[in-house]
Coordinates of C-alpha atoms and ligand atoms in Angstrom, one line a residue:
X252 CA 5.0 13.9 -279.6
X253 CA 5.6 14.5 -275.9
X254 CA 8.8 12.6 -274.3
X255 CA 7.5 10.6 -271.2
X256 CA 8.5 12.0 -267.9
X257 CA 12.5 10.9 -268.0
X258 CA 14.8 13.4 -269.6
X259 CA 18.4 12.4 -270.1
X260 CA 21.1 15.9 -271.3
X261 CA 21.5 16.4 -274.3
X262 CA 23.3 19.8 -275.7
X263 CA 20.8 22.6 -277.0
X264 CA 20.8 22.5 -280.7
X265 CA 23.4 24.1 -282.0
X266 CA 22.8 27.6 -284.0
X267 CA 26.3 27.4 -285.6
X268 CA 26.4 27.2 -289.8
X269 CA 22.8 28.5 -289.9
X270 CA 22.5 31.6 -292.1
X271 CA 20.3 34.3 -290.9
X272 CA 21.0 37.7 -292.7
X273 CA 20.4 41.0 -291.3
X274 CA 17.8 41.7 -293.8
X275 CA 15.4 40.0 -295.7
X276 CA 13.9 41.2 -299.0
X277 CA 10.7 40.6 -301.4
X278 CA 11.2 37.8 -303.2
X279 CA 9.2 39.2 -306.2
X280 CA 9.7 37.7 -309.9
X281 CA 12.2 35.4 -309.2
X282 CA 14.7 38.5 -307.7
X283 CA 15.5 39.0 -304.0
X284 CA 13.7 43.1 -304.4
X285 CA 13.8 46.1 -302.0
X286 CA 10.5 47.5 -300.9
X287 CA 9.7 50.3 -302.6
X288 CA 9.1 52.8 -300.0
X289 CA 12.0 51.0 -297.8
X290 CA 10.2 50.1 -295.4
X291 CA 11.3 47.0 -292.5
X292 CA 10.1 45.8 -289.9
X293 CA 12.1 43.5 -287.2
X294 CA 11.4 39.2 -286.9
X295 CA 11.9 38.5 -283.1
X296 CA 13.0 35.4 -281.1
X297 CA 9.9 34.9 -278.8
X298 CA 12.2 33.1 -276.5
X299 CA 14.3 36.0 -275.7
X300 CA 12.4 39.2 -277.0
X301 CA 15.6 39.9 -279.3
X302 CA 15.9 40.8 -282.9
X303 CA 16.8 38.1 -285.2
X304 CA 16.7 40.1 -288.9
X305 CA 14.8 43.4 -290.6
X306 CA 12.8 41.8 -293.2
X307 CA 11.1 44.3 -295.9
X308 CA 7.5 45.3 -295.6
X309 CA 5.6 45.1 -298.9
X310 CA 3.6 47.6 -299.7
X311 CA 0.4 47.9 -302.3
X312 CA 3.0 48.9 -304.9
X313 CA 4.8 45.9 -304.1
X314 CA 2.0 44.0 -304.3
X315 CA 1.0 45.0 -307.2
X316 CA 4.3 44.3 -308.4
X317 CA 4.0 40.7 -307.4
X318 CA 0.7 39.9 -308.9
X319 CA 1.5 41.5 -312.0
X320 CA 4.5 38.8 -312.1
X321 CA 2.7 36.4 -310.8
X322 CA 0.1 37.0 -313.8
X323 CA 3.0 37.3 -316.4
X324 CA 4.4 33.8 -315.2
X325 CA 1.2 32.1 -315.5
X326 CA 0.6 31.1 -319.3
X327 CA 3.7 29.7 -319.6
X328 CA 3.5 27.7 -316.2
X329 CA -0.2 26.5 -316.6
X330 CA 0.9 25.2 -320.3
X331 CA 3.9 22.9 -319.2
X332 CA 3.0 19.9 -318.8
X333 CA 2.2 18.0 -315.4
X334 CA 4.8 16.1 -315.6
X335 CA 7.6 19.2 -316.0
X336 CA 5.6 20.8 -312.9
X337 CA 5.9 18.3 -311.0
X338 CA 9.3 18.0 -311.6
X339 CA 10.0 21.3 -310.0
X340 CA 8.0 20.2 -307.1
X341 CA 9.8 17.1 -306.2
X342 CA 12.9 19.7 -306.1
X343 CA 11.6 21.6 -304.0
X344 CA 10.4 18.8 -302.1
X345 CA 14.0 17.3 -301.9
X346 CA 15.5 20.5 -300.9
X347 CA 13.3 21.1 -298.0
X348 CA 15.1 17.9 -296.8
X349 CA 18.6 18.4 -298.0
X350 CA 18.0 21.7 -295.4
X351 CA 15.9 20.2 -292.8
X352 CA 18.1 20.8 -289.9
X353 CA 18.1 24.6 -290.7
X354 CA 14.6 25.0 -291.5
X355 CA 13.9 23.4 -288.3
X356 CA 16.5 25.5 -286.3
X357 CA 15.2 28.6 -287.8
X358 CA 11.4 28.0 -287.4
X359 CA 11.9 27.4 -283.7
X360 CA 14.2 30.7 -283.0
X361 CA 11.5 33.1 -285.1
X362 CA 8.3 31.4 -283.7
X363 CA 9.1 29.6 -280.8
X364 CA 7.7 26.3 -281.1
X365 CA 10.0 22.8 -279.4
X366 CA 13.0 22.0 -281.8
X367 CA 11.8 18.2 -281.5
X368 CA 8.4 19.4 -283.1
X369 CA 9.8 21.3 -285.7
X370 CA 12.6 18.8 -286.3
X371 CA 10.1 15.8 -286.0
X372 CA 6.6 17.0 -287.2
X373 CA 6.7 20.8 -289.1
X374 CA 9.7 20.3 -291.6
X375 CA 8.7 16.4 -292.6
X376 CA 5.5 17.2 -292.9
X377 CA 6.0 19.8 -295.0
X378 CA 8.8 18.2 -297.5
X379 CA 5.9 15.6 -297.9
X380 CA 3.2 18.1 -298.5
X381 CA 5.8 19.0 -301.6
X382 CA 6.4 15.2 -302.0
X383 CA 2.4 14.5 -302.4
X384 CA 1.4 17.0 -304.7
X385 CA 4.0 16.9 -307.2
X386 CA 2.8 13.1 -307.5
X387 CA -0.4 14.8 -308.7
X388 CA 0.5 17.2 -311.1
X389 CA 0.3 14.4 -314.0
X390 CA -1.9 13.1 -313.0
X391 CA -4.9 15.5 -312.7
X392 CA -7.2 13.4 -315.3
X393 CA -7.2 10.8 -312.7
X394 CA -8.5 13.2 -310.2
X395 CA -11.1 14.9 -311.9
X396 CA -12.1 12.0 -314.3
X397 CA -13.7 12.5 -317.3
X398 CA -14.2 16.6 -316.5
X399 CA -11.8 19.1 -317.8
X400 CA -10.0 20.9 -315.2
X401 CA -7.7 24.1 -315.5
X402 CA -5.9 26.4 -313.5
X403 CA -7.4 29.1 -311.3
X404 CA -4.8 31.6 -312.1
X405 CA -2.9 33.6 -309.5
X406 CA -3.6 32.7 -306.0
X407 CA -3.1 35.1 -303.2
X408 CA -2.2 32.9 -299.9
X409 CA -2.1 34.1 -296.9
X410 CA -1.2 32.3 -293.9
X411 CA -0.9 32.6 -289.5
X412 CA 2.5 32.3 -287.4
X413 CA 1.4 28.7 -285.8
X414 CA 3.1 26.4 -288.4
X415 CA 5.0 28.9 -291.0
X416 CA 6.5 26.9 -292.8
X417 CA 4.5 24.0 -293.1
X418 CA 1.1 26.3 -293.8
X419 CA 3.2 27.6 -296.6
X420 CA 3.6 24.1 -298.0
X421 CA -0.2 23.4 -297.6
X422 CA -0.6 26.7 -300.1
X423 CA 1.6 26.4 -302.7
X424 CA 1.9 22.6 -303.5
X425 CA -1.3 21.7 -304.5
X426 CA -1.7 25.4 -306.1
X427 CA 1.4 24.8 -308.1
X428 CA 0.6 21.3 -309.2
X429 CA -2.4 22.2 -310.9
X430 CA -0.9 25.2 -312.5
X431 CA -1.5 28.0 -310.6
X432 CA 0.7 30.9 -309.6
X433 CA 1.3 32.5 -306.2
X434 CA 1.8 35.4 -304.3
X435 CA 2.0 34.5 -300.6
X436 CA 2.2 36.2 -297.6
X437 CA 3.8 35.0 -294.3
X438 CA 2.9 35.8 -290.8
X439 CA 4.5 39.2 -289.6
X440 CA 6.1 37.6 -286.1
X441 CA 7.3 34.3 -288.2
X442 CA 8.4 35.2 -291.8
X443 CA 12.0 33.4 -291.6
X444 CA 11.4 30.2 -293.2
X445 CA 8.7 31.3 -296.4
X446 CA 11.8 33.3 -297.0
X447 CA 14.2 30.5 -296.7
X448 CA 11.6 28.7 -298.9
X449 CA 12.1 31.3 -301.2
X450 CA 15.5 30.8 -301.6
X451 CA 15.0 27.1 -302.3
X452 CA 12.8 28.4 -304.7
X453 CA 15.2 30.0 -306.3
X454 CA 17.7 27.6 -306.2
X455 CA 15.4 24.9 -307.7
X456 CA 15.2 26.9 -310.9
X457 CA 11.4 26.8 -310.4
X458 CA 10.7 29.9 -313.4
X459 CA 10.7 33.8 -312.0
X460 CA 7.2 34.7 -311.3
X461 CA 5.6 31.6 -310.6
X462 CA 6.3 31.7 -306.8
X463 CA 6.3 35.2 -305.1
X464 CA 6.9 35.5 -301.4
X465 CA 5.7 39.6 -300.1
X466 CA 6.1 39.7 -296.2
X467 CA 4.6 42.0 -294.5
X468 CA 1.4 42.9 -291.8
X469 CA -2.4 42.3 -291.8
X470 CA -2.0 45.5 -294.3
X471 CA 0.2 43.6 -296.7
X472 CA -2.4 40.7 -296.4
X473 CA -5.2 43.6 -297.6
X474 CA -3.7 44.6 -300.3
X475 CA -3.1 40.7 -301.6
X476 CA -6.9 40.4 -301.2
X477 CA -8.3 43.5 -302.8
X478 CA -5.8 43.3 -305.5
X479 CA -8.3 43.0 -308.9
X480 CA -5.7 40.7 -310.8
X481 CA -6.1 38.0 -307.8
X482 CA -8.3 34.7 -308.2
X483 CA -8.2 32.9 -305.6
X484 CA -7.7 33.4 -301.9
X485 CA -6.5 30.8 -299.7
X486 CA -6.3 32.0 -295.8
X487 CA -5.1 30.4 -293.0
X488 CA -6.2 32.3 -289.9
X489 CA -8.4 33.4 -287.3
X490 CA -12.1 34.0 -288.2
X491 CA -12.0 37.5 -287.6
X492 CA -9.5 38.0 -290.6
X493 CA -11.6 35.8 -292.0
X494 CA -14.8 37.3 -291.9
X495 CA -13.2 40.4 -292.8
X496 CA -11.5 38.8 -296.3
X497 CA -15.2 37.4 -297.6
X498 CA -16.7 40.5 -297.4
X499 CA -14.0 42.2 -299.2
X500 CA -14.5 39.9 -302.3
X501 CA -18.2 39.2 -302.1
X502 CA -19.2 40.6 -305.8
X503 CA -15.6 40.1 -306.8
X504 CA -14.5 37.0 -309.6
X505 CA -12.4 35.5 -306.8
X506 CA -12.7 32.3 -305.3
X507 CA -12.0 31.8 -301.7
X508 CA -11.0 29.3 -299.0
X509 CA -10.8 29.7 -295.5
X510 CA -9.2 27.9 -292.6
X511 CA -10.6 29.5 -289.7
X512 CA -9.8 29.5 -285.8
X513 CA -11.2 26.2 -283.8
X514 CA -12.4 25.0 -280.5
X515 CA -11.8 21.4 -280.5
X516 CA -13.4 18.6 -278.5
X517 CA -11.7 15.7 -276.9
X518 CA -14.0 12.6 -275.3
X519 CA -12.7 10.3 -272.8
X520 CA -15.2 7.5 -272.3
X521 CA -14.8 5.1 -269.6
X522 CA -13.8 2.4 -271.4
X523 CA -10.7 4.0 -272.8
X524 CA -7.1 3.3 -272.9
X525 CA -6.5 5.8 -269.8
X526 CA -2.8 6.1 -269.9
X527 CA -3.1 6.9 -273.4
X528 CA -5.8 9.1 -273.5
X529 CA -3.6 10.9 -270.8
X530 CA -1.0 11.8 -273.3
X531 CA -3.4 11.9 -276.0
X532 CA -4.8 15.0 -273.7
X533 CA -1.1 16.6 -273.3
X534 CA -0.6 16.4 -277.0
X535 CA -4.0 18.0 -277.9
X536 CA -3.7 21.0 -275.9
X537 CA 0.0 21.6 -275.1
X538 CA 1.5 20.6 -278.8
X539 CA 3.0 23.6 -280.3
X540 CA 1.9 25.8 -277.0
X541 CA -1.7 25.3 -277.9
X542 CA -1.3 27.6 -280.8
X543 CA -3.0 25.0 -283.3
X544 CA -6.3 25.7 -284.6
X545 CA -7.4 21.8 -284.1
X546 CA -6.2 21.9 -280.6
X547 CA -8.1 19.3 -278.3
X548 CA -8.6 22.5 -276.2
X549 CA -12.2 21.1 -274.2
X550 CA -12.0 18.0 -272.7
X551 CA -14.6 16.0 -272.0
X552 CA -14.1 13.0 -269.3
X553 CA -17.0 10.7 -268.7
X554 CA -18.1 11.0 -265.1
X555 CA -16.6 7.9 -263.9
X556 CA -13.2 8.1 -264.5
X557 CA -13.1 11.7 -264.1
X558 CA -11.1 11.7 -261.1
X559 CA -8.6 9.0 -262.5
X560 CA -7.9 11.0 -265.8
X561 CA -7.9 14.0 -263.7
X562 CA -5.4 13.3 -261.5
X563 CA -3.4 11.8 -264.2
X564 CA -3.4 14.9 -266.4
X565 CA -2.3 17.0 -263.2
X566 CA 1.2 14.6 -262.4
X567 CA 1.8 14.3 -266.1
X568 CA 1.9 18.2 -266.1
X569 CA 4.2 18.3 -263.5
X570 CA 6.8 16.6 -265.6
X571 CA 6.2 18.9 -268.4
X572 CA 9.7 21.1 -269.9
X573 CA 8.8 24.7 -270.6
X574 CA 11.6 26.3 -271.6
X575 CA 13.9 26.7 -274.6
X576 CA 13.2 25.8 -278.0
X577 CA 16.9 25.0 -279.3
X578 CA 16.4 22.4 -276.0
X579 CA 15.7 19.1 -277.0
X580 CA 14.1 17.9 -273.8
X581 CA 11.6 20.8 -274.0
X582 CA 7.5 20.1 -274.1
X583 CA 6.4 23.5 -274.2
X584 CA 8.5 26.2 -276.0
X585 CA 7.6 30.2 -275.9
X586 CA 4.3 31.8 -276.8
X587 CA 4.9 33.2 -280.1
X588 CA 4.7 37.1 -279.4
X589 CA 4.2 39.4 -276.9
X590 CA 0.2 40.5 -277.7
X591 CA -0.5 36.5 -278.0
X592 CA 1.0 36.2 -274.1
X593 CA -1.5 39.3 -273.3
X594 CA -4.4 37.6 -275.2
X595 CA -3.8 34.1 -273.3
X596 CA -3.4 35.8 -269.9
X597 CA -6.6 37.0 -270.4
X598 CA -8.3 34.6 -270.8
X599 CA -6.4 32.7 -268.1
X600 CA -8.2 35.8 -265.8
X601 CA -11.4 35.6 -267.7
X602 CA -11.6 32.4 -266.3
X603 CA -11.2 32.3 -262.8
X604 CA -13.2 35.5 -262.6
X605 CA -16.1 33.3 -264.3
X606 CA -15.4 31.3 -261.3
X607 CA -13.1 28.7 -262.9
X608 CA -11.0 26.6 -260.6
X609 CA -7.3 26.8 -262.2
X610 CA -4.6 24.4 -262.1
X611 CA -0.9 25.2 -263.1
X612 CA 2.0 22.6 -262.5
X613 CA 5.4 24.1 -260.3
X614 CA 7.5 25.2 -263.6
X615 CA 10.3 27.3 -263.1
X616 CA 9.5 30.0 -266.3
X617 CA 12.4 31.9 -267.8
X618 CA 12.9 35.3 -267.2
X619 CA 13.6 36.9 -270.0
X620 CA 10.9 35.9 -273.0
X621 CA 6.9 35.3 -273.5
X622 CA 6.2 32.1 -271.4
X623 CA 2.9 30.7 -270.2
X624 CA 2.6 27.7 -267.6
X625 CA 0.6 24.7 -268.6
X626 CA -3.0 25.2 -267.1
X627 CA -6.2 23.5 -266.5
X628 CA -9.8 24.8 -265.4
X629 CA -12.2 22.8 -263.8
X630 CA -15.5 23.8 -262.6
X631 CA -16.4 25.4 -265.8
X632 CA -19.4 24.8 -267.8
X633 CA -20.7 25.6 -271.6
X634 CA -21.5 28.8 -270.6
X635 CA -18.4 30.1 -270.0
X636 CA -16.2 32.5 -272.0
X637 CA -12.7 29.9 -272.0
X638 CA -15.4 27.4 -273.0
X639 CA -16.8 29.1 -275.9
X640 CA -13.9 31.0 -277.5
X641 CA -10.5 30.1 -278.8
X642 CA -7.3 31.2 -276.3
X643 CA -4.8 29.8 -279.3
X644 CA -2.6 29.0 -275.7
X645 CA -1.9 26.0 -273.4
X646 CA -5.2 26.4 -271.7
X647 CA -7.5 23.6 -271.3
X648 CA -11.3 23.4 -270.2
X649 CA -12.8 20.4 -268.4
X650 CA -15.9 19.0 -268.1
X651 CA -17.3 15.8 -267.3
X652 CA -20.6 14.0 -268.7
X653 CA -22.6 11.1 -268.3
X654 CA -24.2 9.8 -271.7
X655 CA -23.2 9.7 -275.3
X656 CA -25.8 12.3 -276.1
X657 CA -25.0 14.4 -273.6
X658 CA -21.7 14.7 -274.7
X659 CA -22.4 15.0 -278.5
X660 CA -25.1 18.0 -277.7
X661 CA -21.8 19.6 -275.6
X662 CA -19.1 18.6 -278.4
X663 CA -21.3 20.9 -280.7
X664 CA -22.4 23.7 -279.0
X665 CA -19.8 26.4 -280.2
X666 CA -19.5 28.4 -282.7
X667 CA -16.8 26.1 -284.2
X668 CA -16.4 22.9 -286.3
X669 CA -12.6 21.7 -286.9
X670 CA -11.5 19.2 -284.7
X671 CA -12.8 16.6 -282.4
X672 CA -11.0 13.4 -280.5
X673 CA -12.5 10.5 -279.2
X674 CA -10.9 8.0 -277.0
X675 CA -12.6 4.6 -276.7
X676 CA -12.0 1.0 -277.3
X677 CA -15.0 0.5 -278.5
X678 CA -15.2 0.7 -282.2
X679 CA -18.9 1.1 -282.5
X680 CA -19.1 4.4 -280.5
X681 CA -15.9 5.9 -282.7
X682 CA -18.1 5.3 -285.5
X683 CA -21.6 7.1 -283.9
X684 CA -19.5 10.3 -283.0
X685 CA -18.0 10.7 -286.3
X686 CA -21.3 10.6 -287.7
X687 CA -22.8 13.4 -284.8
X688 CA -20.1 15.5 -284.2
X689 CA -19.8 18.4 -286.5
X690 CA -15.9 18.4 -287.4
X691 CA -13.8 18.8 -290.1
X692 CA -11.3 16.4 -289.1
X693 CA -12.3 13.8 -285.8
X694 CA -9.3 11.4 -284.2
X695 CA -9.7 8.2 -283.0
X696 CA -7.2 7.6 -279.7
X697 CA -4.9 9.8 -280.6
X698 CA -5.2 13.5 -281.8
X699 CA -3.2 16.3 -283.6
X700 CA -1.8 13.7 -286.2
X701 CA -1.4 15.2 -289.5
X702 CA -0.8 13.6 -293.6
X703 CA -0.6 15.4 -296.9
X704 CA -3.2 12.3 -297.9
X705 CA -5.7 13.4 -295.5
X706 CA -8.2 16.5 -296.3
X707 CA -8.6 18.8 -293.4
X708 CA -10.6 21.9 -293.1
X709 CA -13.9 23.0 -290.9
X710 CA -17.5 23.6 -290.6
X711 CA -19.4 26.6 -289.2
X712 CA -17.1 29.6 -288.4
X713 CA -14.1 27.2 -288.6
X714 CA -14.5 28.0 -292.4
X715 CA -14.8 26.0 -295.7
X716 CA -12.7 24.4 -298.2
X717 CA -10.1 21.4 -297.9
X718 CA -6.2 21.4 -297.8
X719 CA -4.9 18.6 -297.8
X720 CA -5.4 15.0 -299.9
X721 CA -7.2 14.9 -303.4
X722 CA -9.8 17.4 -301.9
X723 CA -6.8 20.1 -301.7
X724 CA -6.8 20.1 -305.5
X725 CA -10.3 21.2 -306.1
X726 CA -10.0 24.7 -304.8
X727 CA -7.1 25.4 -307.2
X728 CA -8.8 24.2 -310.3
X729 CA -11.9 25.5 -312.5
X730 CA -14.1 23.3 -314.8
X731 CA -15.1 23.7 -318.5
Ligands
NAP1686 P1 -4.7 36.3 -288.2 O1 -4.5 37.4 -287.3 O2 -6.1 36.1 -288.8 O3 -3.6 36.3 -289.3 C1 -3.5 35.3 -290.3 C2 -2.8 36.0 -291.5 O4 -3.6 37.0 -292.0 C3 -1.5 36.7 -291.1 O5 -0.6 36.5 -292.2 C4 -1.9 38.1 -291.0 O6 -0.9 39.0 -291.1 C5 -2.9 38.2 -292.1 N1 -3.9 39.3 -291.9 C6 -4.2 40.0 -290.8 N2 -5.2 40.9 -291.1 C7 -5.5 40.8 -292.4 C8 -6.4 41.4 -293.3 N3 -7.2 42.4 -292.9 N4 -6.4 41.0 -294.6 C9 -5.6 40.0 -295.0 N5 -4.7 39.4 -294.2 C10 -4.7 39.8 -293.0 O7 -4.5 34.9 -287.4 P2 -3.2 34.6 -286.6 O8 -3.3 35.2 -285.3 O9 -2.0 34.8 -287.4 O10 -3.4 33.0 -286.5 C11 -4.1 32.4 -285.5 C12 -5.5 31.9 -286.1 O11 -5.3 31.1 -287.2 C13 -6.2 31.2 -285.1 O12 -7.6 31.6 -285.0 C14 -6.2 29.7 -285.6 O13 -7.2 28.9 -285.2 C15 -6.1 30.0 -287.1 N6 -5.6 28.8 -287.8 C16 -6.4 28.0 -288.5 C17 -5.9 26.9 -289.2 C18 -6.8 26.0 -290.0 O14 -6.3 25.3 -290.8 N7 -8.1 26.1 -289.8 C19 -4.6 26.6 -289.1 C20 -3.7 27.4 -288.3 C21 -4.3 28.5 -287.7 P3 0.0 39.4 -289.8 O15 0.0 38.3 -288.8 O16 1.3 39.5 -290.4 O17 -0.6 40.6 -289.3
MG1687 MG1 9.5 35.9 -284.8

């Protein structure tokens, strides 16, 4: 994901033919729809503080409005065949691809992240998320053999600012492709491209109602959850929110998934590939400025090449690009908001006042704009707050150990269970840790790799439920 250290000039991408408006509305019943009580709020470039566009703020009347459609729309979607769904899905699919290049220009002006990741990882990813499940839709009696499965009815999705577009894509494919209808909420800080979706949406003829699209705050999100005509949640967010959502429906009809925040471990044995596990470390904790829930954000060295990796990790950081996202030479694009900056900054002083020794490469950071250096801690043990809790920011915590069991008893110990990484050549040991360490999803030599085949999703506080692969249909079905 990360260039090596040469960089050769090449022109920022270019923002001309890219349509923003001024103001975005509801998509609500297959109509572009004014709030009702006219209220906007303002999407802003993270790279520059500015305004990009007023996009409308639903309110509970307007999400009442979009579950009610949602509701209307679902006899007649749940009825059509799999084939006909699927159908609609591959358009959408192929759309998302006709309009890459926008969809990757816009989602790194509203949230920040590296146009090469958007351009190379987000929007693919998320056209094949499309791709994947429409190949489903007929064929449901092969995934739930000899069972009857139907829809759920209208899910309410609601989903974080760290991959907006491609989160969306996660929700709505494998809800649509088993019949289900939708009301889904964007992040406030990145709302752009679910509402670019929504025009695609539109344009693919996909019928009104199906496919709603309320932006809004963590109020909007409320009202989607609480609202007595929804059947489903499906949350992507911190565990906090999440907490927050399953008491809100305990007692209630609805079903519920959750993709909760993470604390991810990644081992360096001895015997490991150490220039790759070097930029396997880069990748796992500076891809997408460590705002990724599976981020490799502990790493664990064995003792013995500690000082190797180490010293490694601290020259490749050196050669790290922070800086503009339209750049394509940039590593490390701009921290998504304001209050996310304050929250990483922290914790950046939570550690060294715990006594952490910090390491931050010479990078020239722009002025103008929410920017964080790459950093490092050493000298920090389990104990320790930057240890323990997610940062959701390019901050890494070291530690070193000595024995398989040692580090397996580490690996575990947090409150978390979503990601792990294990570098080693010896196949043997790849397979022990997958079997010990208590993750949702655990990489072998390399790390943050993501497929629409492949079920992810956590244990512990890291939540339950699976998006992704044949497992991401089961949450969106019911069995007779
Ligand atoms: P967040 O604050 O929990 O927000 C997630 C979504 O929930 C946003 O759309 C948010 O709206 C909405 N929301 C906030 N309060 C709500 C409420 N009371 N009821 C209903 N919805 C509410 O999380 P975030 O800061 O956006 O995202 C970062 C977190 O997401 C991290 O913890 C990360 O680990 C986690 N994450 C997990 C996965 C995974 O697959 N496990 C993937 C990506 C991210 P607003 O933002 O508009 O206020
Ligand atoms: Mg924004």
């Amino acid at each position: 994901m990360f260039k090596s250290s040469w960089t050769y000039h090449e022109a920022p991408e270019s923002t001309d033919h890219i349509q923003i408006k001024e103001q975005y509305e509801l998509y609500i019943n297959g109509a572009f729809t004014k709030p009702v009580e006219g209220k906007y709020f303002d999407t802003i470039n993270p790279s520059n503080n500015q305004k990009i566009a007023s996009i409308a703020e639903a309110s509970k009347k307007d999400v009442d409005k979009a579950v009610k459609a949602a509701k209307k729309a679902f006899k007649g979607w749940a009825a059509l065949s799999g084939k006909e769904r699927g159908k609609y899905i591959f358009r959408i699919a192929r759309l998302i691809q006709e309009r890459a290049r926008e969809f990757a220009v816009i989602e790194s002006l509203d949230g920040g992240k590296p146009i090469r990741e958007s351009r190379d990882i987000d929007i693919p990813l998320a056209a094949n998320h499309f791709f994947y499940y429409a190949g489903w839709a007929d064929k449901l009696a092969y995934a739930f053999p000899n069972r009857k499965v139907k829809p759920v009815g209208v899910a309410g999705q609601i989903i974080p600012w760290n991959f907006p577009l491609l989160m969306a894509a996660w929700k709505l494919a494998p809800a649509l492709a088993t019949g289900n209808t939708v009301v889904l909420k964007p992040a406030e800080t990145t709302p752009l491209t679910a509402l670019k979706l929504a025009e695609i949406i539109h344009d693919s003829g996909l019928p009104k109602g199906v496919v709603n699209i309320v932006t809004g705050a963590g109020a909007t999100g409320a009202e989607i959850v609480n609202h007595p005509e929804v059947d489903k949640i499906a949350f992507t967010g911190s565990t906090g929110v999440g907490k927050y959502i399953q008491n809100a429906i305990a007692g209630t009809h609805k079903k519920v998934t959750l993709e909760l925040g993470g604390k991810g471990a990644n081992i360096i044995f001895e015997d490991a590939a150490i220039d790759q596990a070097v930029e396997g470390i880069i990748n796992a904790i500076f891809f997408n400025q460590g705002h990724v829930c599976c981020a490799g954000s502990r790493l664990f060295v064995q003792e013995s090449v500690a000082n190797v990796v180490i010293q490694k990790l601290k020259d490749r950081m050196e050669t790290l690009i922070v800086g503009d996202p339209l750049d394509k030479n940039t590593d490390i694009g701009a921290i998504n908001s304001k209050k996310q900056l304050q929250t990483i900054e922290n914790y950046i002083k939570i550690g060294l006042n715990e006594g952490g020794e910090i390491y931050q490469p010479n990078c020239n950071l722009p002025k103008k704009g929410n920017w964080c250096a790459p950093t490092l801690f050493l000298n920090v043990s389990q104990s320790h707050r930057i240890v323990q809790e997610e940062i959701f920011g390019p901050v890494l915590a070291i530690q070193t150990f000595r024995t398989i069991d040692e580090v397996i008893e580490k690996a575990n110990n947090t409150p978390y269970g979503l990601s792990a990484g294990v570098w080693t050549q010896t196949g043997s040991k790849i397979f022990h840790l997958t079997q010990k360490l208590n993750a949702g999803v655990i990489w072998a030599n390399t790390f943050n790799k993501f497929d629409a085949t492949s079920p992810f999703g956590g244990y512990k506080e890291s939540g339950f439920g699976r998006e992704g692969g044949l497992h991401g249909l089961s949450s969106y079905v019911t069995f007779d």
